[in-house]
XYZ file of C-alpha atoms in Angstrom:
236
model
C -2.551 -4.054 -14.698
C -2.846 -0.689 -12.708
C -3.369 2.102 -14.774
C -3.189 6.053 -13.400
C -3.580 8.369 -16.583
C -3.336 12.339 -15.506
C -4.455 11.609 -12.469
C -4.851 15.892 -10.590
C -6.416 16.785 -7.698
C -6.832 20.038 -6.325
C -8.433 20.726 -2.427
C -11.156 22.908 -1.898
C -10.111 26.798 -1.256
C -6.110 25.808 -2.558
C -4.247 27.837 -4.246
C -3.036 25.049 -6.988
C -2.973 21.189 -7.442
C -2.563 19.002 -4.811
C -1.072 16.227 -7.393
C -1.092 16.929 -11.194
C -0.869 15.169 -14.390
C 0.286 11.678 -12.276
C 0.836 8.929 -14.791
C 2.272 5.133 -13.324
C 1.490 1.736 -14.687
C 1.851 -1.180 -12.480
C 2.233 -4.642 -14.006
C 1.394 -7.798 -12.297
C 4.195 -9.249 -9.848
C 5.268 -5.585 -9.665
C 6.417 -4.187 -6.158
C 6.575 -0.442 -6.850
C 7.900 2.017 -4.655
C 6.547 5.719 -4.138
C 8.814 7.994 -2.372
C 8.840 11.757 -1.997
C 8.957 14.130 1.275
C 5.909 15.105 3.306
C 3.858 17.388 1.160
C 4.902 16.127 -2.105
C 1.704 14.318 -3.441
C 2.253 10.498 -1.701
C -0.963 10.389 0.762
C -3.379 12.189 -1.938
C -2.213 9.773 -4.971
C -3.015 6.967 -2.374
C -6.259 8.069 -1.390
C -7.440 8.585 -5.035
C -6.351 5.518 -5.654
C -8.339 3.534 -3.302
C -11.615 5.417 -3.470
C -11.159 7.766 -0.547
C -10.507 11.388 -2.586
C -12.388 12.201 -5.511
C -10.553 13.646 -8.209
C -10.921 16.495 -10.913
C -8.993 14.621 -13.821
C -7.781 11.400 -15.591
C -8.457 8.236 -14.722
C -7.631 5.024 -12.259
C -8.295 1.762 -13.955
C -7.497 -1.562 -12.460
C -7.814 -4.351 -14.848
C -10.726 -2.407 -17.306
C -12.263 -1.929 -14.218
C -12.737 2.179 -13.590
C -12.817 3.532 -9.858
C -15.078 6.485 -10.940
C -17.266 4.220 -12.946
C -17.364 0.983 -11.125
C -16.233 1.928 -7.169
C -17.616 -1.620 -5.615
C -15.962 -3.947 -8.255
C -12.651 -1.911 -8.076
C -12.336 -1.798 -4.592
C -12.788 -5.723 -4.325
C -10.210 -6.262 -6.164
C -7.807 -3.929 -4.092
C -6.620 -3.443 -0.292
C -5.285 -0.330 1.855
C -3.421 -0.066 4.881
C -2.749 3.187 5.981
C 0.629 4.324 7.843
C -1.880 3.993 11.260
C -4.837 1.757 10.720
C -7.577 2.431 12.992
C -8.954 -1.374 13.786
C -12.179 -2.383 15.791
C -10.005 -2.514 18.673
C -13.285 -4.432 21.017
C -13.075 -7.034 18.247
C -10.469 -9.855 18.481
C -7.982 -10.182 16.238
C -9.955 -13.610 15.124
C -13.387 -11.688 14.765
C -11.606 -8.805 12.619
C -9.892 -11.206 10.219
C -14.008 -12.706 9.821
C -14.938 -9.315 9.766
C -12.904 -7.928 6.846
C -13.204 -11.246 4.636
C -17.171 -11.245 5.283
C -16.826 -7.394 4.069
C -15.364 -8.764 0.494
C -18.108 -12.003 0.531
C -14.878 -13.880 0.537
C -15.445 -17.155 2.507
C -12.002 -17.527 4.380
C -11.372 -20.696 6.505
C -10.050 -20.880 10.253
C -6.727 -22.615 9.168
C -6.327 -19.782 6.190
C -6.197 -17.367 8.898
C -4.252 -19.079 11.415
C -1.981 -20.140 8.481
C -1.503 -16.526 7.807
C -1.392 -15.289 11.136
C 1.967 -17.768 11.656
C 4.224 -15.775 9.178
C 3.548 -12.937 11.541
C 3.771 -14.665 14.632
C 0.535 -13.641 15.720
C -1.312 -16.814 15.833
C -1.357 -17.175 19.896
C -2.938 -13.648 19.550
C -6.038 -14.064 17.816
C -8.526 -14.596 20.906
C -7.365 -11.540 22.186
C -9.031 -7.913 22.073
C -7.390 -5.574 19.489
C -6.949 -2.791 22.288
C -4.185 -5.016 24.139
C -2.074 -5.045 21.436
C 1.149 -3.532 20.822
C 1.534 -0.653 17.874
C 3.512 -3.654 15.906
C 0.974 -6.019 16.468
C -2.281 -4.043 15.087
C -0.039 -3.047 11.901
C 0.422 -6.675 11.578
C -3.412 -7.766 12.227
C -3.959 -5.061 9.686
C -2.103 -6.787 6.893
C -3.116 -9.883 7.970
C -6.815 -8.485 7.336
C -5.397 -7.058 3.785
C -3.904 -9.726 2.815
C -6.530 -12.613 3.807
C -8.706 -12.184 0.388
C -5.940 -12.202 -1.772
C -6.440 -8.878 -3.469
C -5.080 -8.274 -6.933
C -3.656 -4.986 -5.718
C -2.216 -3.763 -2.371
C -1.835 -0.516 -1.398
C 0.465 0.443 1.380
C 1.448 3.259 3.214
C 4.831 2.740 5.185
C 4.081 -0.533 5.813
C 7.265 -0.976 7.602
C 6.805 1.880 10.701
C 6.005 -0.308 14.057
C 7.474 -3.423 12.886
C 10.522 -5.312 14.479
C 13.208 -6.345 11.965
C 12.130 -10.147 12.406
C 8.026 -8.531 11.194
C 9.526 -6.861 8.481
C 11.425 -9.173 7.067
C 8.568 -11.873 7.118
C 6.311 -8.860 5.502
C 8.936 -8.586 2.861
C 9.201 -12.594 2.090
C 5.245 -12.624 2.117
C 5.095 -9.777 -0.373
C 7.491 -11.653 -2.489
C 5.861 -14.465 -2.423
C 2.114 -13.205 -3.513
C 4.254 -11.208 -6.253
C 5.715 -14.025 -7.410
C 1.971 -15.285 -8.041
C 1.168 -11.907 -9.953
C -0.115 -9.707 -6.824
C 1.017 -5.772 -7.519
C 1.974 -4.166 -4.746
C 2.363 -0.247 -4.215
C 3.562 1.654 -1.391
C 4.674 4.546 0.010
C 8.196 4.918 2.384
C 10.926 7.197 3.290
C 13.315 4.411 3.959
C 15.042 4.909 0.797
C 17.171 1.811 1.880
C 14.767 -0.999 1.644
C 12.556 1.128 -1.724
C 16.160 0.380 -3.230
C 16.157 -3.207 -2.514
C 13.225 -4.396 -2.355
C 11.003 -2.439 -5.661
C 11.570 -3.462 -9.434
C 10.118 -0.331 -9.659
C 9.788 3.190 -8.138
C 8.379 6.345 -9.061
C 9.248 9.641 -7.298
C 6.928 12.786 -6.293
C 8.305 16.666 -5.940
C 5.355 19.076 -5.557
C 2.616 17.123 -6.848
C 3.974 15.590 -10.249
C 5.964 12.966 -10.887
C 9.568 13.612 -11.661
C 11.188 10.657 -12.343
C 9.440 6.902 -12.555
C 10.312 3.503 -13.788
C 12.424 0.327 -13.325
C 14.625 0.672 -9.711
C 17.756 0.595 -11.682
C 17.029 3.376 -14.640
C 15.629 5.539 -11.512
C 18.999 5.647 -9.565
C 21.307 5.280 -12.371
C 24.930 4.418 -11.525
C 24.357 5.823 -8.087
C 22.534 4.923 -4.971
C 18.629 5.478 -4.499
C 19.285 8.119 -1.795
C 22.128 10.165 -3.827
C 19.421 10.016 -6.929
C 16.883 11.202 -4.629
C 18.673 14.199 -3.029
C 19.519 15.243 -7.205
C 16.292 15.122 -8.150
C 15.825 17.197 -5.141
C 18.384 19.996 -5.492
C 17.516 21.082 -8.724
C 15.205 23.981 -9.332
C-alpha cells in the first residue's frame, strides 16, 4: 500500500503552495488515475513521490517504508517514467535494459528482456543505438526499463503520448496484467477517455489540492469522466 498523508510543497520565492494537504491511498492491483490541467499540482505530486522534490509536510510511505526516512529502500521498490524520458541514447536498447536492472542489483536474464521487449514489438531493436529510435520507440524502451525489475509501484506520467494505438493497447494489457498480480500503478493523463476506462480509481487536482478522489465510478457519478471533470472545474 501507497500512502500520501498531507503531502504540501511550496517553491522557493512563491507566493503560496505548490500542492497542499494531498492525501491518496493506493492499494495493491490498483491502477489510479491523476488528472488535472497544467498547473494544477500533477508533475510536483509526482516528483515528491519518487524522490525528486523535497517536501515541507506529511508524509510518503510505501509499504512502512518512508521516502524521507529510508530514500534507497523506497525507491527500489518503485519506478518513474516521465512524459519525455531522457535515455543513454549511445547505449543500445539491450545495454540500457542491463543498465537499469544492474542499477536495482536485480539480476535480469536475456530471455526476460527479450520476453518483455516482444509485447512491445521492440525485440528486433535491441542491438540498436537509442539515438535511432523513433519518439514511440524510446517511450517504449523506457517502460521496458521500468518495468524489467518488477517494481511494486509504477509511476507514470502520460504514459500514452508517442505511442501508436497497437503500443498502447499492449501497454494497457501489460499493466493489467502486473495489476492483476498486485503491482499499483499511478499516473498522470489528460486523456480523460482512457483515465475513465482504464482506472478503478482516480483522484483529481485544481490548484494544488485535491478536490475530488476515489473509486472511477463515485468520481464521475451518473455522468461521464469528462462532464464530471469540467463541474468540478466551473465551480468557484
Amino acid at each position: 500500500m501507497l500512502e500520501i498523508k498531507g503531502l504540501t510543497k511550496k517553491y522557493k520565492n512563491a507566493d503560496k503552495n505548490a500542492i497542499e494537504d494531498i492525501n491518496l491511498t493506493i492499494e495493491n492491483g490498483d491502477i489510479y488515475g491523476f488528472i488535472g490541467p497544467n498547473g494544477a499540482g500533477k508533475s510536483t505530486t509526482i516528483k515528491c513521490l519518487v524522490g525528486i522534490h523535497s517536501f515541507e509536510k506529511g508524509s510518503i510511505m510505501l509499504d512502512g517504508l518512508s521516502i524521507k526516512d529510508n530514500p534507497i529502500e523506497f525507491k527500489h521498490q518503485i519506478s518513474y517514467v516521465p512524459d519525455n524520458p531522457d535515455l543513454y541514447e549511445f547505449l543500445t536498447g539491450m545495454e540500457y535494459i542491463n543498465f537499469v536492472s544492474n542499477v536495482y542489483d536485480e539480476d535480469v536474464s536475456k530471455e526476460d528482456i527479450i520476453n518483455l521487449a516482444k509485447k512491445f514489438n521492440l525485440e528486433n531493436n535491441l542491438l540498436e543505438p537509442i539515438r535511432t529510435y523513433s519518439h514511440g520507440m524510446k517511450q517504449k524502451i523506457a517502460l521496458i526499463g521500468a518495468l524489467i525489475h518488477k517494481p511494486e509501484l509504477i509511476v507514470l506520467d502520460e504514459p500514452f503520448v508517442g505511442l501508436d494505438p497497437k503500443a498502447a493497447f499492449d501497454l494497457k494489457e501489460i499493466i493489467k496484467e502486473l495489476c492483476q498480480n498486485g503491482m499499483m500503478v499511478f499516473f498522470s493523463s489528460h486523456v480523460l477517455e482512457v483515465v475513465e476506462k482504464f482506472c478503478n480509481k482516480i483522484a483529481i487536482i485544481k490548484n494544488g489540492q485535491i478536490v475530488s478522489s476515489g473509486l472511477t465510478d463515485d468520481v464521475k457519478g451518473d455522468s461521464s469522466l469528462e462532464e464530471a471533470f469540467l463541474e468540478l472545474y466551473d465551480k468557484e
